[in-house]
C-alpha positions as semicolon CSV with decimal commas, in nm:
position;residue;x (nm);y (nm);z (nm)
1;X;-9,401;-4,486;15,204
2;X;-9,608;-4,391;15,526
3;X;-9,417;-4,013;15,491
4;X;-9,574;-3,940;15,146
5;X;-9,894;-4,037;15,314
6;X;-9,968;-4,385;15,084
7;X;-10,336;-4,408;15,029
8;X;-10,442;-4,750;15,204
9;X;-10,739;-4,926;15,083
10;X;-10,899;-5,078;15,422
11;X;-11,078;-5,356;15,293
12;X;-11,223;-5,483;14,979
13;X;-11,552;-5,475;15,137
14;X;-11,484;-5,110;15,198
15;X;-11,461;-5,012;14,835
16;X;-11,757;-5,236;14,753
17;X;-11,969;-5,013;14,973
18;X;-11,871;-4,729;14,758
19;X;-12,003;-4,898;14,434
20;X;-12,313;-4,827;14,382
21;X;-12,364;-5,092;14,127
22;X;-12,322;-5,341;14,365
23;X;-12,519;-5,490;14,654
24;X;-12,463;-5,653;14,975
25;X;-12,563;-5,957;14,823
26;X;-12,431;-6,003;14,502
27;X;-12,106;-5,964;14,684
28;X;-12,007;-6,287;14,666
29;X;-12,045;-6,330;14,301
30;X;-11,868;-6,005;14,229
31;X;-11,503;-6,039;14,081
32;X;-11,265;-5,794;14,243
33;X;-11,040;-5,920;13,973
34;X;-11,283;-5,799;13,711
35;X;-11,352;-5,474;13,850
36;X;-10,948;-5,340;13,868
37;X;-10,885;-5,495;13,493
38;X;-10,920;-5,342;13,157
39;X;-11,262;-5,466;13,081
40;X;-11,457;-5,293;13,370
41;X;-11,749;-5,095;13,373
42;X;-11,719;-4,731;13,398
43;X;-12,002;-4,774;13,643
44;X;-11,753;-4,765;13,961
45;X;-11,702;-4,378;13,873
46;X;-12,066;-4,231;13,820
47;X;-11,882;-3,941;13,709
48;X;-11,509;-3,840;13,597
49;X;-11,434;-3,504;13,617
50;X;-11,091;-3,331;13,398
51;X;-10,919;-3,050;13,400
52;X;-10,713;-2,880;13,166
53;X;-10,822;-2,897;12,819
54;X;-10,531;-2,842;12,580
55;X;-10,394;-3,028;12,312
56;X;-10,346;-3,324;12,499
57;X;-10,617;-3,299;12,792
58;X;-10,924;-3,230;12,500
59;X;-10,801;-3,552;12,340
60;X;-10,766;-3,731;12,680
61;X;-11,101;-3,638;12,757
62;X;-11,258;-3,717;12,471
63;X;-11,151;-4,059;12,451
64;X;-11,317;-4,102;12,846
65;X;-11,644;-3,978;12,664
66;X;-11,601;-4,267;12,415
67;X;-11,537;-4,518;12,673
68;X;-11,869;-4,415;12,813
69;X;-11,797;-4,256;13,117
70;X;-11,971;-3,929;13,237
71;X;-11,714;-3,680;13,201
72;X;-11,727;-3,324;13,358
73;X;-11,488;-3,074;13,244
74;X;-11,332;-2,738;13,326
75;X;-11,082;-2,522;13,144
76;X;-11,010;-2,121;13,181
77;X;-11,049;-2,138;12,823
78;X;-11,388;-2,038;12,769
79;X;-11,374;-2,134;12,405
80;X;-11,304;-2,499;12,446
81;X;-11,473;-2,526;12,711
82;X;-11,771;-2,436;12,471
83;X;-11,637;-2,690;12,261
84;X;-11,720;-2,997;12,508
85;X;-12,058;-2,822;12,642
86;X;-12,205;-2,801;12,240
87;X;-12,171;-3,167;12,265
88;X;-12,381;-3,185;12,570
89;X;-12,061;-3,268;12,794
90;X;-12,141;-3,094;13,133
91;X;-11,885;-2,840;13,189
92;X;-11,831;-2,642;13,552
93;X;-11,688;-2,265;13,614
94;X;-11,428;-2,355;13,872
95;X;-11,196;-2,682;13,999
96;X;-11,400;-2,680;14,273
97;X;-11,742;-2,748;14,104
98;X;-11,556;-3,008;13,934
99;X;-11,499;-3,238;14,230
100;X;-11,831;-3,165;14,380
101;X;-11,971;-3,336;14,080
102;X;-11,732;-3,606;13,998
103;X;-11,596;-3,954;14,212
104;X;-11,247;-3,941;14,031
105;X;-11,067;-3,616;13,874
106;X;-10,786;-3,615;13,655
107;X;-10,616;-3,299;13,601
108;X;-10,339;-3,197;13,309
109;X;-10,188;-2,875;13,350
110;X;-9,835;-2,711;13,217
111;X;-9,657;-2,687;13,523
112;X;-9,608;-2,744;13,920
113;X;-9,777;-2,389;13,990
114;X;-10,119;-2,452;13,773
115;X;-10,093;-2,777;13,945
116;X;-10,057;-2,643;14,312
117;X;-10,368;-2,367;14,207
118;X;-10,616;-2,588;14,086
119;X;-10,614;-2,810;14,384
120;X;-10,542;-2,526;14,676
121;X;-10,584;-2,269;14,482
122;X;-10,888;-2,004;14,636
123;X;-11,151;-2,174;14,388
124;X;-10,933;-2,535;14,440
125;X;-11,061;-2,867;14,462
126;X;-10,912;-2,902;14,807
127;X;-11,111;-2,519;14,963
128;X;-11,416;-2,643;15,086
129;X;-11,486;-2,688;15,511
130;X;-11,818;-2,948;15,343
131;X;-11,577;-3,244;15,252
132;X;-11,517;-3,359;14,867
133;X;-11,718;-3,582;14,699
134;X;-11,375;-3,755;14,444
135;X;-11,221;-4,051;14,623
136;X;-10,926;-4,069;14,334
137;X;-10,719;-3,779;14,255
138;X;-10,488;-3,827;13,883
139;X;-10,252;-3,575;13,819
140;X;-10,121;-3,620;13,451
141;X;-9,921;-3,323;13,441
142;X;-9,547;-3,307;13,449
143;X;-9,435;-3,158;13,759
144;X;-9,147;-3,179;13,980
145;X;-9,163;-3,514;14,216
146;X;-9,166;-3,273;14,541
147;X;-9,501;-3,130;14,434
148;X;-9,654;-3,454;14,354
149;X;-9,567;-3,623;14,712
150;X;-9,695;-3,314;14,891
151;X;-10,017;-3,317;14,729
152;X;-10,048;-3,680;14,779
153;X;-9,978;-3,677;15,142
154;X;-10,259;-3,326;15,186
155;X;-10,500;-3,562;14,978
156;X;-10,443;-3,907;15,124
157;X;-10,418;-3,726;15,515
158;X;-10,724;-3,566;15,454
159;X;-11,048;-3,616;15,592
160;X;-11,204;-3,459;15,309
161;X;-11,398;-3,812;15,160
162;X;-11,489;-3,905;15,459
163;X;-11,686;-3,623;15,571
164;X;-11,964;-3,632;15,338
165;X;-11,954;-4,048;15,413
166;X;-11,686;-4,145;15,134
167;X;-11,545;-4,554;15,236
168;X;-11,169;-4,426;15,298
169;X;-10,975;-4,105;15,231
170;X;-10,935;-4,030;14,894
171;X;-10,603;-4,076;14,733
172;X;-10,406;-3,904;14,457
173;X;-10,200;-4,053;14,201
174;X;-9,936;-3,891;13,989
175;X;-9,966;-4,026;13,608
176;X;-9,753;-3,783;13,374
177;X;-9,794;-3,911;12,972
178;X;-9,576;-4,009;12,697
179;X;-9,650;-4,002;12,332
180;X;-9,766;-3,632;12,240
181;X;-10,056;-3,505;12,101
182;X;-10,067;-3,815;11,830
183;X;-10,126;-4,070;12,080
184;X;-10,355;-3,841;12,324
185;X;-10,562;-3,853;11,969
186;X;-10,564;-4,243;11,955
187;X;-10,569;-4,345;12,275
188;X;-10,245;-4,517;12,247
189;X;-10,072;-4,274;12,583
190;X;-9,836;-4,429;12,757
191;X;-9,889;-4,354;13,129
192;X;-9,604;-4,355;13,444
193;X;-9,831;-4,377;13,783
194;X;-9,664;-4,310;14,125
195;X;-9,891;-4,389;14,426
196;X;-10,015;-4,654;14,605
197;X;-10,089;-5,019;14,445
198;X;-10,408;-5,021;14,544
199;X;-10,513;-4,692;14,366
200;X;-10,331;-4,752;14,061
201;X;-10,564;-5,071;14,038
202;X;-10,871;-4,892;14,051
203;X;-10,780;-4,631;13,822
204;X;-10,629;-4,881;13,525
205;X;-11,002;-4,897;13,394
206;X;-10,905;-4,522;13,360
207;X;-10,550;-4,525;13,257
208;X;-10,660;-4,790;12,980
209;X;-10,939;-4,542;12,807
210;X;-10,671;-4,307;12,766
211;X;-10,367;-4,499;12,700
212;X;-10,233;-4,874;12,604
213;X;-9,928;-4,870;12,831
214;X;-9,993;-4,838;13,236
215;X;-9,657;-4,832;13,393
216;X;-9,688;-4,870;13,782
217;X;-9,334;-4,703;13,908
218;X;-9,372;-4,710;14,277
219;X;-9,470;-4,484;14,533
220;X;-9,624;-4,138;14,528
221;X;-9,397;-3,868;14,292
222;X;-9,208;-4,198;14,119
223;X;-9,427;-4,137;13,803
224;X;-9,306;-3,759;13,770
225;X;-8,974;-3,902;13,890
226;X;-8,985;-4,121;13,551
227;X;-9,128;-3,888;13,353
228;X;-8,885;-3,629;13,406
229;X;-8,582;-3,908;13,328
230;X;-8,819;-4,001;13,003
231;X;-8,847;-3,630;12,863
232;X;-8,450;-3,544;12,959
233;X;-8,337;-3,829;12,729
234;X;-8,617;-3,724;12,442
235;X;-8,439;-3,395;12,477
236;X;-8,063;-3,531;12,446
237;X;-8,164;-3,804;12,191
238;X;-8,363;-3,492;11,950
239;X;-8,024;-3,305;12,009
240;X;-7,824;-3,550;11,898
241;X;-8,026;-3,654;11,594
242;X;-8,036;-3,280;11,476
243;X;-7,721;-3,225;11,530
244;X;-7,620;-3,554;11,296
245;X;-7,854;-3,454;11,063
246;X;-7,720;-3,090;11,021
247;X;-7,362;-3,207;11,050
248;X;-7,475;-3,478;10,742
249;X;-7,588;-3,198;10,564
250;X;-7,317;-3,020;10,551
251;X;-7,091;-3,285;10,429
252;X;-7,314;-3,333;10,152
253;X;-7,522;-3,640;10,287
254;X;-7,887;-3,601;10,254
255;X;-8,096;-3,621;10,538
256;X;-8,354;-3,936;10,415
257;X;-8,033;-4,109;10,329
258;X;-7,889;-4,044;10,671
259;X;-8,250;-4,181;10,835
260;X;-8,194;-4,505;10,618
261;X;-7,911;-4,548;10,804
262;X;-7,966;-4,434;11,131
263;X;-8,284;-4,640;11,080
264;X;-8,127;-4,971;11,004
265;X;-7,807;-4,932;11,237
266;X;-7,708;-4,817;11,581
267;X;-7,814;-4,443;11,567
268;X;-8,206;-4,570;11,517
269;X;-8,451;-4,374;11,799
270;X;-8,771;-4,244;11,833
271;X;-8,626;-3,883;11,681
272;X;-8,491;-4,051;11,409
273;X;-8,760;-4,339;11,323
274;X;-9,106;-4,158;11,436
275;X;-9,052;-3,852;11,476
276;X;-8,784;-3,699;11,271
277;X;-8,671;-3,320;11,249
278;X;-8,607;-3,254;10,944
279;X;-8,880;-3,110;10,672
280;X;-8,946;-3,335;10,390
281;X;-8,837;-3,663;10,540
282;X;-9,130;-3,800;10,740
283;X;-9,520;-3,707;10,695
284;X;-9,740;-3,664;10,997
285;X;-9,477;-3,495;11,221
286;X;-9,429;-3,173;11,362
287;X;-9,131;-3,092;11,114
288;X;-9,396;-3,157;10,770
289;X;-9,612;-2,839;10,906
290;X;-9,333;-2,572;10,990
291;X;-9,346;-2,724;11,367
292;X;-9,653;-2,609;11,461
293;X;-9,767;-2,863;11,695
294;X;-9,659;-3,108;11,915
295;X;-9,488;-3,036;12,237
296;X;-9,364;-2,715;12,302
297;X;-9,030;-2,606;12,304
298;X;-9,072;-2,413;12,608
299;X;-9,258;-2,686;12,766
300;X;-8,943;-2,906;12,691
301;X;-8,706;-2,602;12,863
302;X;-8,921;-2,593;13,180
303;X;-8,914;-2,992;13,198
304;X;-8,523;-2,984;13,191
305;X;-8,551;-2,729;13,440
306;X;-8,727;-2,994;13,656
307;X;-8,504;-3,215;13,543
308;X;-8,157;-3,028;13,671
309;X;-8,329;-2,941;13,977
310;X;-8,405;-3,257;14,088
311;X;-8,103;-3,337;13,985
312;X;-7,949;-3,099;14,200
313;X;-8,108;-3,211;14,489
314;X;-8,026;-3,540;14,473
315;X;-7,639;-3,502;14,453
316;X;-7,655;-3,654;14,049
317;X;-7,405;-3,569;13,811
318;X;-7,641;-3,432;13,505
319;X;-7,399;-3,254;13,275
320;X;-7,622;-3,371;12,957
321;X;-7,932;-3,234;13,121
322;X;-7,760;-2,852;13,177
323;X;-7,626;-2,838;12,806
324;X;-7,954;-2,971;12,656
325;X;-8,145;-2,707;12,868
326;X;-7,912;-2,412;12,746
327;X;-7,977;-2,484;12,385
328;X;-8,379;-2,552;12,376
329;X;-8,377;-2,183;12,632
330;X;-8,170;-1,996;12,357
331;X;-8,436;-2,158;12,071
332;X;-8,695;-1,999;12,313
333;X;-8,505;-1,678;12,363
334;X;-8,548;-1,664;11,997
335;X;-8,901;-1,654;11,936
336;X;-8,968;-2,016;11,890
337;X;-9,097;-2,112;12,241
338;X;-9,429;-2,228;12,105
339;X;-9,292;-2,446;11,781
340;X;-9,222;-2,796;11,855
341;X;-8,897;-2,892;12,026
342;X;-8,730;-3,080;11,740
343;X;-8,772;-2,656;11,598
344;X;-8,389;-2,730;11,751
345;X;-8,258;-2,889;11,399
346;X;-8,356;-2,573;11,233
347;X;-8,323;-2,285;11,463
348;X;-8,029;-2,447;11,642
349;X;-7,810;-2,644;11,393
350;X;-7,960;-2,425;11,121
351;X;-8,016;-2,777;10,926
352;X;-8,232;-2,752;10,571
353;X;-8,521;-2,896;10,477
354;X;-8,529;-3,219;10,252
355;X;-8,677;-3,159;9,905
């Protein structure tokens, strides 16, 4: 744990002096309990700063502004960005600017690069010789494990906090999401967090404004570790669906009978009960709006990627994770990088739509 660099929360007294709510002596009336649970103030973070607006990170945001926290934001989008500032949400030119005005920042990005850019990047969050005001780092993007733990050792290593008089070195967690662009709307994420304890109980106030399942998976990088594993078998499962579905088809078996069954049996999943492929079967999906939408096939390509190359580094047989890469690059080869991944029953299995 030590080599990734584990932040390490001194005292409790030590992150009471950071809270500016609280005073010497109203410490002994003040729960500790109360402040890492699901009912605390927003107070501990005067101000949350997030980065990377898309279609999840706008919704993730948003729902921080509804929990009452002051969010600043910063996108190279100009247009949403515009979007947040027209409803008075402060918004900042550069990463940097971003953690001189918040106390936590929570970043979601497309890949390890963006990642890597935004906080060492030449307008970063990490280039500044004055120190950085954010004692919490959250990194929600999905990116390779080795990334993660590097950036969590620079941040928790770092001197940075405690220059300008912070209580302890900041730390950085790594909290990739599951759920899409549905749950981002509702709140309902669920989140994988890899970092220290101690961290991931002051940012559950956080993790809980955003999402309704916090999954604490160990130390730093563990949380893209899972996510990786969680998106490889959504890629498998959607192939194997689609490929039932198609096969169904062709022997003359419509698809919304094949869902009753796959729904009531042994074949039921998430592809098949929530968030099914085929056009005409299920409302409020990806595949009812010509798969615009959703998450991207090409986001799903570079995620196997991750997912073979950690893989590969780690000596594990992943002969599921090279075939299901193949198949969603060829969709993307195709022209259908930016359609949802379950695109695959169509412009793979060349399935039909249900009338």
């Amino acid at each position: 744990m030590a080599a990734y660099g584990s932040f390490r929360v001194r005292s409790l007294l030590s992150l009471h002096k950071c809270s500016p709510k609280i005073t010497r002596s109203s410490l002994s009336d003040f729960s500790w309990t109360r402040m890492f649970s699901s009912s605390s103030s927003p107070s501990q973070f005067q101000a949350v700063g997030f980065i990377g607006l898309g279609n999840m990170g706008s919704r993730m945001a948003n729902n921080l502004i509804k929990a009452g926290y002051n969010v600043v934001v910063h996108d190279v989008n100009h247009d949403v960005m515009k979007k947040f500032s027209d409803k008075g949400i402060l918004t900042k030119n550069s990463p940097h600017e971003v953690a001189e005005a918040s106390d936590a920042v929570i970043t979601m990005l497309p890949s390890s690069a963006h990642v890597m850019d935004v906080y060492t990047g030449p307008k970063g969050m990490l280039n500044s010789g004055n120190g950085l005001r954010p004692w919490l780092f959250i990194d929600s993007s999905t990116i390779d494990p080795q990334t993660s733990r590097k950036l969590s050792s620079t941040i928790s290593n770092s001197n940075l906090n405690r220059e300008r008089g912070g209580c302890d070195n900041p730390a950085m967690l790594d909290a990739p999401v599951s759920g899409g662009v549905l749950s981002a709307e509702t709140g309902s994420l669920t989140f994988m967090v890899g970092g220290s304890e101690e961290a991931y109980r002051s940012a559950k106030p956080l993790f809980l404004s955003m999402g309704k399942n916090i999954i604490y998976c160990g130390g730093p990088g563990n949380g893209s570790s899972a996510k990786i594993c969680n998106n490889l078998a959504m890629a498998v499962s959607m192939l194997g669906v689609s490929e039932a579905f198609a096969l169904g088809q062709s022997l003359g078996v419509a698809a919304t009978t094949l869902t009753k069954i796959f729904n009531s049996s042994s074949a039921r999943c998430w592809s098949s009960d929530t968030y099914n492929p085929v056009p005409g079967v299920m409302d409020a999906v990806p595949a009812s709006r010509n798969y615009d939408g959703g998450f991207a096939t090409k986001l799903m390509t570079k995620d196997l990627k991750l997912a073979a190359e950690s893989g590969k580094e780690v000596e594990a047989k992943t002969p599921m994770t090279y075939v299901a890469e193949e198949i969603f690059r060829e969709v993307c080869s195709e022209g259908h990088g930016t359609k949802d991944f379950s695109c695959v029953f169509r412009h793979y299995f060349c399935g039909k739509d249900e009338f």
